[in-house]
Amino acid sequence: MSQLEVDNVGVHFGGVVALDGLSFSIEKGQICALIGPNGAGKTTLFNVISRIYDATTGSVTFEGTDLLKAAPHQIAHLGLGRTFQNLALVPGLSVLDNVKIGAHSRSKAGFWTSTLRMPQVIKEERQLTQQALDILGRLSLADLAERPCAGLPFGTLKRIEFARALASDPKLLMLDEPASGLTHGEVDELGELIQQIRDEFQLTVLLVEHHMAMVMSISEKVVVMDLGRKIAEGVPDQVRNDPLVIAAYLGAPAK
Amino acid sequence: MTANEGEETIVSDGNTNDTGVTPAPNKKLPAPTIALWVVVAVVAVGLPFQLAPFRVDQMSSWLTLAIAAMGLNLLTGYNGQISVGHGALYGLGAYTAGLLVAKANVPLLVAVLAAGAVCFVAGVVIGLPALRIKGLYLALVTLAVATLFPLAVEQFSSLTGGNQGLEIRTEQMYRGSMRPRPVKFASPFEGLANDQWKYLVFLAVTAVCFLLTRNLIKSRIGRAMVAIRDNETAAAVSGIPVARTKIYTFGVGSALAGIAGGLMALNLGTIYPSSFTISVSIYFLVAVVIGGSATIAGPIIGALIYGAFNDVLIPELPNQLQPASAVILGGLLIVQVLIAPGGVVGSFKLAGSKLALRKARAAVDNSAAV
């Protein structure tokens, strides 16, 4: 059985069909890219998996668990971490605290034990800090740990979100346009980083990205969407030459 | 009191070694912070021995204001749930403690704790609908609660005494026999007056509330509260149970108001519905804004400044200006919000980070010059 199975998922907002019977699956350890023109429904799918949107039809199964029956905050507990296309950081907290927020799902201290600052709370907090600093170091953000997020450049904030998603120790990492706001050199580095992190942490990666060079070089599987539907699926080379994909991106040839 | 804000924050020393692993930060308290705390403690404990009894009484009431403001700061400052109705919970705490002491002869501090517990439950109940209402609408709903509270107290006049007030009397030894006498915090020590003892009890309760609140704010729950305030979606995606956290925060913020109200009732001896009008809720908001919203020490500092303004400064004004005290406060508040929107603590923090930035720039310039 595949790790993530998206089966016939449809999302309708009134008369607007954002997703129309989308099905695909990802194997454990894969880097899978979700591509398609703007408005294809890629982020909508992310939001369905994160339980921000309700699916009108279909099901999403992660390691045998029906995600659509889970509450939004339980998704992280099940091992799914994600980043956002337009960032969803907490501007009022430091970079370090933002990364620690990511670890919320795998830390335990409750309201009352935290209020009393019991020894286990202090110990857990120390571990969280150390792990968050390690991740920040891994992403070359260690120097920014104490800075507030507000005022940092977009590309840096994207990496902080990446760090936050990693802090939850996810099994499946969903990255929504991680390369936007980066220079060409940085994009190449990011591609390598995603591969390294996949190997190191043994995760599965689901990636929405417009940067084709990166998508084609790091993905093992590419799913192409257009207008809420899947139009192609396969290894990068297959997809690249698919006439439907070319038509979706460049328009159909004039007759 | 402001320097303690940084006492546990971790200073990145940029000591990243080859493996990209940053060593765990050193968490020892810096000496100036300890010194500051010692000074604050000495002044806070020593003041009642230097001041007239009526001043000590006033300071006791400032402390209750500080506790309630801490609760409001938790709810509104850190969690972003705007409440204009905290005065109602303060009043509920006051009547709970007052009734327990007057009718059931419950020990004073037990009554205060019970007031906190009752208000925790009340806060959770108000917090449930607050999950669906946000921002301005929540402000309006809590405003309604604040407006209705004194009317409700009047409605139940058989229990609360209505407009006649609730006189809190306890059985006390007086002239050789047990008689109902106005409630007092009887000093257990020779040479320590009742009002001084009361102040010290209030100070201890304030200190405990401050420490517990600070623990909560600095924990993962505190981070979750701020995350919910700034971005509910991001909070949920990170695994934070948004609804549960908001309800608990409403409960804890209300419990602090209840404790404060309970102390206030025992401080005054008689409470009236008119002591808990909407203006009380506004005072709490004012204290939070003056001291610095979403800062740990802000509400205490704000409450002390506001109390001193009201009880010390205003009576010094010439008689013609007395009725205009609210106008003066309003004017000062406008000025403060314009020049120092972060309040006292926020301004200190801003100044501190500017200084750090300037130092960092100077260091860069120096290394460039060499």
XYZ file of C-alpha atoms in Angstrom:
625
model
C 0.000 0.000 0.000
C 1.210 3.481 -0.780
C 1.981 5.886 2.032
C -0.392 8.599 0.834
C -3.390 7.780 -1.284
C -5.489 10.546 -2.771
C -8.613 8.970 -4.161
C -11.161 10.779 -6.318
C -10.899 14.005 -4.294
C -13.223 16.786 -5.368
C -13.592 20.262 -3.869
C -16.444 22.519 -4.912
C -16.827 26.087 -3.690
C -20.422 26.750 -4.671
C -20.362 26.396 -8.449
C -16.583 26.603 -8.707
C -14.864 23.248 -9.040
C -11.383 23.617 -7.553
C -10.569 19.920 -7.591
C -12.334 17.408 -9.786
C -11.883 13.725 -9.016
C -8.146 13.869 -8.341
C -6.429 10.546 -7.638
C -2.771 9.672 -7.185
C -0.536 8.028 -4.633
C 2.952 8.453 -3.210
C 5.296 5.712 -2.050
C 7.282 6.019 1.154
C 10.572 7.839 0.621
C 9.598 9.332 -2.731
C 10.012 12.922 -3.799
C 6.818 13.651 -5.680
C 6.181 16.957 -7.406
C 2.779 18.407 -8.055
C 2.922 20.824 -10.965
C 0.495 22.691 -13.134
C -0.458 26.207 -14.180
C -1.805 28.684 -11.627
C -5.301 27.754 -10.511
C -4.748 24.063 -11.221
C -5.712 23.215 -7.629
C -2.329 22.269 -6.189
C -2.579 24.390 -3.051
C -6.242 23.401 -2.735
C -5.117 19.788 -2.461
C -2.575 20.759 0.214
C -5.344 22.485 2.111
C -7.555 19.417 1.842
C -4.774 17.226 3.224
C -4.159 19.787 6.037
C -7.911 19.797 6.737
C -8.184 23.520 6.094
C -10.695 22.817 3.311
C -13.314 20.086 3.375
C -13.345 17.754 0.404
C -16.717 17.481 -1.314
C -15.984 13.977 -2.532
C -13.304 11.325 -2.234
C -10.865 10.252 0.421
C -7.269 10.848 1.498
C -5.538 7.994 3.313
C -2.178 8.324 5.038
C -0.597 5.077 6.237
C -4.032 3.535 6.495
C -5.615 6.465 8.401
C -8.485 8.376 6.830
C -7.229 11.972 7.041
C -10.584 13.506 6.202
C -11.978 12.230 9.502
C -9.189 13.856 11.553
C -9.337 17.297 13.186
C -6.955 19.895 11.654
C -4.538 19.830 14.594
C -4.310 16.019 14.487
C -2.754 16.034 11.009
C 0.622 17.083 12.415
C 0.375 14.364 15.058
C -0.110 11.796 12.303
C 3.214 12.833 10.777
C 2.391 15.384 8.088
C 4.298 18.659 8.053
C 3.827 21.445 5.548
C 4.866 24.913 4.471
C 2.694 27.587 2.927
C 2.957 29.329 -0.399
C 2.413 32.748 1.167
C 3.994 31.982 4.531
C 2.207 31.334 7.777
C 4.777 32.235 10.384
C 4.147 33.872 13.735
C 5.599 37.367 13.385
C 5.412 38.057 17.114
C 7.795 35.218 17.990
C 11.514 34.769 17.404
C 12.811 32.508 14.647
C 13.716 29.913 17.269
C 10.247 30.004 18.826
C 8.670 29.666 15.398
C 10.631 26.484 14.837
C 9.647 25.265 18.303
C 6.003 25.840 17.349
C 6.594 23.205 14.698
C 7.521 20.745 17.436
C 4.222 21.272 19.239
C 2.773 18.011 17.978
C 5.559 15.918 19.463
C 5.930 17.671 22.808
C 3.727 17.021 25.784
C 3.816 19.667 28.526
C 0.232 20.552 29.409
C -1.452 23.661 30.747
C -1.041 22.855 34.415
C 2.406 21.289 34.344
C 3.606 24.267 32.295
C 2.091 26.727 34.750
C 3.897 25.011 37.611
C 7.055 24.603 35.511
C 7.547 21.024 36.608
C 10.981 19.436 36.082
C 9.796 17.468 33.038
C 8.641 20.740 31.450
C 12.092 22.292 31.896
C 13.729 19.171 30.485
C 11.418 19.002 27.499
C 11.870 22.720 26.808
C 15.646 22.285 26.825
C 15.391 19.403 24.355
C 13.079 21.388 22.099
C 15.499 24.301 22.095
C 18.433 22.055 21.254
C 16.578 20.275 18.455
C 15.292 23.557 17.033
C 18.828 24.994 17.073
C 20.110 21.871 15.320
C 17.535 22.237 12.566
C 18.279 25.961 12.246
C 21.960 25.105 11.991
C 21.202 22.489 9.339
C 19.429 25.151 7.258
C 22.134 27.801 7.931
C 19.755 29.903 10.004
C 21.458 29.545 13.386
C 22.564 33.177 13.508
C 18.979 34.348 13.212
C 17.636 32.234 16.091
C 16.875 35.153 18.384
C 15.644 37.551 15.711
C 11.926 38.191 15.429
C 10.565 36.890 12.131
C 9.140 40.255 11.181
C 11.379 42.087 8.737
C 13.388 39.147 7.382
C 13.536 38.637 3.601
C 11.002 36.360 1.899
C 13.483 33.666 0.933
C 14.738 33.463 4.517
C 11.205 33.246 5.865
C 10.551 30.378 3.445
C 13.509 28.540 4.931
C 12.277 29.241 8.464
C 8.957 27.671 7.500
C 10.874 24.718 6.136
C 12.656 24.448 9.485
C 9.353 24.625 11.329
C 7.881 21.837 9.216
C 10.980 19.717 9.875
C 10.726 20.334 13.611
C 7.561 18.266 13.767
C 9.673 15.283 12.658
C 7.242 14.511 9.840
C 6.960 11.325 7.811
C 5.538 13.279 4.890
C 6.780 16.795 4.204
C 4.585 18.965 2.000
C 6.365 21.985 0.551
C 4.311 24.654 -1.199
C 6.582 26.511 -3.623
C 9.750 26.393 -1.513
C 11.852 27.963 -4.285
C 9.833 31.153 -4.717
C 11.772 34.230 -3.735
C 15.138 32.499 -4.148
C 17.945 33.356 -6.572
C 19.093 30.784 -9.163
C 22.053 29.660 -7.081
C 19.843 29.298 -4.031
C 17.346 27.202 -5.975
C 20.054 24.673 -6.851
C 21.128 24.540 -3.222
C 17.525 24.080 -2.120
C 17.105 21.130 -4.493
C 20.156 19.441 -3.025
C 18.998 20.264 0.484
C 15.587 18.682 -0.081
C 17.247 15.493 -1.338
C 19.721 15.404 1.542
C 17.019 15.958 4.113
C 14.831 13.277 2.548
C 17.708 10.794 2.878
C 18.809 11.931 6.314
C 15.378 12.026 7.971
C 13.904 9.280 5.785
C 10.893 11.241 4.743
C 8.544 11.396 1.853
C 8.302 14.768 0.109
C 5.310 16.184 -1.728
C 6.319 19.325 -3.524
C 4.379 22.049 -5.315
C 6.801 24.011 -7.430
C 6.914 26.145 -10.539
C 10.679 25.992 -10.861
C 10.850 23.267 -13.523
C 14.611 22.723 -13.513
C 14.475 21.858 -9.820
C 11.330 19.758 -10.125
C 12.757 17.699 -12.981
C 16.129 17.183 -11.300
C 14.993 16.039 -7.852
C 11.584 14.402 -8.323
C 11.062 10.706 -8.746
C 7.479 11.201 -9.674
C 5.608 14.140 -11.164
C 1.858 14.663 -11.105
C 0.614 17.318 -13.517
C -2.657 19.085 -12.838
C -4.774 21.480 -14.808
C -8.140 22.966 -13.853
C -8.529 20.677 -10.855
C -7.806 17.472 -12.766
C -4.784 15.253 -13.157
C -3.607 15.373 -16.771
C -0.411 13.363 -16.503
C 1.635 11.357 -14.065
C 4.978 9.603 -14.221
C 8.748 10.018 -14.040
C 10.023 13.471 -15.086
C 11.022 12.397 -18.587
C 7.627 10.911 -19.367
C 5.820 13.994 -18.178
C 8.094 16.443 -19.937
C 7.152 15.118 -23.350
C 3.466 14.567 -22.720
C 1.471 16.562 -25.293
C -1.288 17.348 -22.767
C 1.263 18.859 -20.386
C 2.814 20.958 -23.120
C -0.635 22.125 -24.147
C -1.554 23.050 -20.568
C 1.587 25.100 -20.114
C 2.026 26.612 -23.561
C -1.467 26.334 -25.006
C -2.546 24.009 -27.792
C -0.806 24.516 -31.157
C -2.766 26.617 -33.660
C -4.373 24.657 -36.412
C 11.224 45.056 36.251
C 11.658 45.294 32.547
C 15.029 43.651 32.316
C 13.596 40.338 33.421
C 11.981 40.068 30.015
C 15.285 38.967 28.677
C 16.333 36.822 31.569
C 15.584 33.505 29.943
C 15.785 34.421 26.322
C 18.567 32.646 24.610
C 21.328 34.705 23.161
C 22.631 33.190 19.980
C 26.369 33.426 20.130
C 26.707 32.372 16.516
C 28.984 29.556 17.590
C 28.111 27.343 14.705
C 30.760 24.691 14.255
C 31.550 22.582 11.222
C 28.720 20.134 11.670
C 26.214 22.969 11.726
C 25.308 22.134 15.310
C 24.820 25.113 17.576
C 25.671 24.388 21.190
C 22.889 24.667 23.739
C 22.687 28.190 25.088
C 23.744 29.161 28.569
C 20.663 29.917 30.635
C 22.126 31.574 33.727
C 20.549 34.767 34.983
C 22.684 37.815 34.300
C 23.824 39.723 37.387
C 21.972 42.989 36.582
C 18.693 41.058 36.356
C 19.235 39.492 39.767
C 20.173 42.883 41.207
C 17.047 44.437 39.718
C 14.864 41.734 41.224
C 16.430 42.193 44.643
C 15.762 45.945 44.473
C 12.167 45.369 43.359
C 11.605 42.864 46.164
C 13.137 45.122 48.832
C 11.112 48.136 47.701
C 7.878 46.137 47.400
C 8.237 44.612 50.851
C 9.637 47.742 52.505
C 7.167 50.336 51.222
C 4.295 49.681 53.672
C 6.618 50.431 56.566
C 7.381 53.872 55.171
C 3.915 55.016 54.094
C 0.710 56.102 55.789
C -1.930 53.359 56.284
C -4.292 54.837 53.674
C -1.490 54.688 51.100
C -0.853 51.053 52.002
C -4.555 50.368 51.450
C -4.389 52.041 48.060
C -1.343 50.014 47.118
C -3.194 46.834 48.054
C -5.913 47.773 45.601
C -3.313 48.512 42.900
C -2.079 44.968 43.347
C -5.560 43.553 42.707
C -5.715 45.690 39.574
C -2.347 44.230 38.562
C -3.549 40.629 38.945
C -6.680 41.256 36.891
C -4.609 43.045 34.230
C -2.277 40.025 34.079
C -5.303 37.853 33.319
C -6.545 40.224 30.631
C -3.053 40.430 29.128
C -2.932 36.650 28.865
C -6.275 36.599 27.098
C -6.092 39.700 24.927
C -2.370 40.459 24.726
C -1.023 36.968 24.179
C -4.012 35.071 22.815
C -5.665 37.904 20.865
C -9.140 37.328 22.268
C -10.330 40.861 22.890
C -12.305 41.123 26.107
C -13.930 44.329 27.263
C -15.825 42.367 29.897
C -13.111 41.446 32.316
C -14.683 43.702 34.936
C -17.658 41.323 35.089
C -15.385 38.396 35.977
C -13.625 40.607 38.514
C -17.053 41.370 39.982
C -18.043 37.706 39.944
C -14.873 36.906 41.866
C -15.583 39.708 44.324
C -19.128 38.515 45.025
C -18.047 34.863 45.203
C -15.374 35.589 47.805
C -17.589 38.102 49.600
C -20.511 35.714 49.910
C -18.345 32.787 50.940
C -16.774 34.832 53.729
C -19.923 36.666 54.825
C -22.432 33.783 54.631
C -20.325 30.653 55.074
C -17.454 31.997 57.135
C -14.906 30.492 54.759
C -11.236 31.390 55.490
C -10.219 34.457 53.495
C -7.583 32.981 51.210
C -9.700 29.887 50.568
C -12.523 32.200 49.502
C -10.147 34.025 47.152
C -9.030 30.736 45.589
C -12.668 29.651 45.256
C -13.383 32.941 43.490
C -10.602 32.051 41.057
C -12.077 28.597 40.482
C -15.609 29.926 39.915
C -14.284 32.479 37.448
C -12.250 29.793 35.666
C -15.484 27.915 35.004
C -17.293 31.129 34.022
C -14.413 31.989 31.683
C -14.602 28.577 30.015
C -18.340 29.054 29.525
C -17.802 32.496 27.943
C -14.865 31.080 25.984
C -17.038 28.520 24.202
C -19.081 31.008 22.154
C -15.897 33.079 21.781
C -14.569 30.296 19.525
C -17.081 31.409 16.912
C -16.865 35.162 17.430
C -13.683 37.067 16.842
C -12.172 40.525 17.048
C -14.618 43.386 17.207
C -17.626 41.081 17.618
C -16.077 39.370 20.614
C -15.355 42.813 22.055
C -19.042 43.681 21.666
C -20.250 40.457 23.271
C -17.924 40.863 26.248
C -19.012 44.496 26.467
C -22.566 43.222 26.858
C -21.445 40.863 29.633
C -19.750 43.758 31.420
C -22.846 45.932 31.109
C -25.184 43.208 32.314
C -23.168 42.197 35.361
C -24.180 45.024 37.730
C -27.813 44.580 36.651
C -27.639 40.870 37.418
C -26.232 41.628 40.864
C -29.161 43.965 41.502
C -31.593 41.289 40.296
C -30.391 38.808 42.902
C -30.586 41.326 45.704
C -31.757 38.775 48.292
C -28.355 37.151 47.993
C -26.123 40.061 46.986
C -27.774 42.867 48.901
C -28.492 44.682 45.628
C -27.804 48.398 45.622
C -27.462 48.377 49.413
C -24.192 46.563 48.884
C -22.817 43.402 50.369
C -21.198 44.033 53.696
C -18.603 41.376 54.389
C -18.604 40.675 58.117
C -16.966 37.839 59.987
C -17.253 36.595 63.533
C -14.414 38.229 65.396
C -13.389 38.545 69.011
C -14.376 42.079 69.970
C -14.452 43.494 73.491
C -14.479 40.061 75.062
C -17.096 38.339 72.903
C -17.513 36.954 69.356
C -19.397 39.431 67.189
C -19.842 40.034 63.470
C -17.312 42.682 62.539
C -16.112 44.068 59.200
C -13.723 41.628 57.543
C -10.047 42.193 58.176
C -6.730 40.530 57.556
C -5.659 40.100 61.172
C -1.908 40.411 61.462
C -0.342 37.397 63.191
C 2.734 39.407 64.195
C 3.181 41.980 66.915
C 4.318 45.257 65.456
C 2.889 44.519 62.042
C -0.309 46.495 61.499
C -3.325 44.845 59.873
C -3.085 46.996 56.776
C 0.603 46.153 56.389
C -0.128 42.466 56.807
C -2.935 42.687 54.249
C -0.613 44.404 51.809
C 2.025 41.696 52.263
C -0.576 38.956 51.704
C -1.735 40.706 48.520
C 1.873 41.103 47.445
C 2.506 37.387 47.954
C -0.603 36.450 45.950
C 0.472 38.860 43.200
C 3.964 37.359 43.134
C 2.607 33.812 42.886
C 0.178 34.810 40.109
C 3.019 36.587 38.305
C 5.334 33.589 38.501
C 2.693 31.110 37.343
C 1.596 33.374 34.486
C 5.198 33.873 33.443
C 5.791 30.099 33.471
C 2.762 29.597 31.266
C 3.778 32.336 28.815
C 7.294 30.954 28.471
C 6.109 27.397 27.888
C 4.972 25.634 24.751
C 1.420 26.578 25.696
C 2.442 30.249 25.728
C 3.934 29.871 22.264
C 0.737 28.150 21.145
C -1.295 31.094 22.484
C 0.768 33.594 20.481
C 0.640 31.383 17.380
C -3.148 31.303 17.600
C -3.246 35.091 17.984
C -1.015 35.693 14.953
C -2.089 32.908 12.618
C -4.761 30.409 13.544
C -4.240 28.300 10.428
C -0.502 27.971 10.991
C -1.181 27.050 14.610
C -3.590 24.270 13.665
C -1.288 22.930 10.945
C 1.523 22.773 13.523
C -0.639 20.520 15.653
C -1.936 23.075 18.147
C -5.491 22.319 19.307
C -6.809 25.820 18.665
C -10.203 25.548 20.332
C -8.934 23.866 23.493
C -6.099 26.349 23.922
C -8.401 29.342 23.472
C -10.918 28.023 25.993
C -8.240 27.252 28.582
C -6.739 30.691 28.086
C -10.139 32.271 28.616
C -10.478 30.202 31.783
C -7.068 31.089 33.188
C -7.388 34.768 32.256
C -10.759 34.823 34.014
C -9.465 32.937 37.051
C -6.868 35.678 37.566
C -9.631 38.292 37.365
C -11.592 36.257 39.916
C -8.688 36.084 42.345
C -8.169 39.812 41.928
C -11.855 40.490 42.492
C -11.889 38.295 45.594
C -8.960 40.186 47.099
C -10.563 43.501 46.180
C -13.810 42.569 47.954
C -11.935 41.655 51.122
C -9.916 44.865 50.813
C -13.009 47.083 50.566
C -15.168 45.221 53.114
C -18.363 46.294 51.334
C -19.040 45.820 47.645
C -21.717 47.385 45.471
C -22.927 46.565 41.963
C -21.719 50.021 40.983
C -18.142 48.967 41.867
C -18.149 46.674 38.829
C -19.392 48.731 35.933
C -17.928 48.783 32.458
C -15.331 51.336 33.552
C -13.553 48.646 35.600
C -13.080 46.625 32.426
C -11.672 49.720 30.753
C -9.230 50.273 33.639
C -7.811 46.785 33.073
C -7.357 47.493 29.382
C -5.712 50.825 30.224
C -3.300 49.126 32.634
C -2.346 46.557 29.976
C -1.795 49.240 27.335
C 0.252 51.516 29.623
C 2.521 48.701 30.771
C 2.805 46.971 27.436
C 0.449 44.448 25.882
C 1.865 40.927 25.438
C 4.783 41.557 27.788
C 5.185 39.602 30.988
C 5.774 42.471 33.427
C 3.721 45.051 31.504
C 0.359 44.638 33.255
C 1.885 44.995 36.736
C 3.801 48.119 35.776
C 0.741 49.508 34.002
C -1.487 48.824 37.002
C 0.949 50.528 39.373
C 1.285 53.566 37.114
C -2.458 53.798 36.651
C -3.067 53.365 40.386
C -0.501 56.002 41.262
C -1.996 58.348 38.691
C -5.495 57.931 40.091
C -4.773 57.833 43.812
C -1.679 59.996 44.152
C -1.497 62.418 41.249
C -5.147 63.326 40.702
C -5.810 64.394 44.338
C -2.840 66.755 44.046
C -4.439 68.632 41.165
C -6.168 71.972 41.832
C -9.855 71.609 42.637
C -11.100 72.994 39.326
C -9.230 70.251 37.470
C -10.470 67.345 39.614
C -13.605 66.610 37.555
C -11.466 66.520 34.421
C -9.310 63.637 35.618
C -10.787 61.229 33.058
C -10.094 63.753 30.308
C -6.493 64.125 31.469
C -6.043 60.341 31.546
C -7.595 60.035 28.089
C -5.306 62.722 26.710
C -2.223 61.114 28.223
C -3.275 57.748 26.829
C -3.595 59.156 23.320
C -0.114 60.650 23.627
C 1.261 57.354 24.927
C -0.282 55.274 22.164
C 1.160 57.680 19.602
C 4.724 57.861 20.924
C 5.070 54.514 22.710
C 2.469 52.054 21.449
C 4.332 49.175 23.084
C 3.781 50.631 26.552
C 6.536 50.938 29.145
C 7.988 47.463 28.678
C 7.573 47.547 24.915
C 9.475 50.839 24.726
C 12.350 49.463 26.810
C 12.513 46.384 24.595
C 12.531 48.530 21.466
C 15.296 50.717 22.868
C 17.256 47.591 23.792
C 17.015 46.052 20.337
C 17.942 49.379 18.692
C 21.021 49.555 20.902
C 21.955 45.974 20.010
C 21.516 46.756 16.319
C 23.719 49.845 16.608
C 26.409 47.812 18.384
C 26.251 45.136 15.701
C 26.543 47.779 12.953
C 29.468 49.428 14.742
C 31.204 46.055 15.007
C 30.712 45.469 11.273
C 32.042 48.968 10.454
C 35.078 48.442 12.680
C 35.965 45.144 11.086
C 35.515 46.751 7.665
C 37.848 49.605 8.632
C 40.535 47.122 9.682
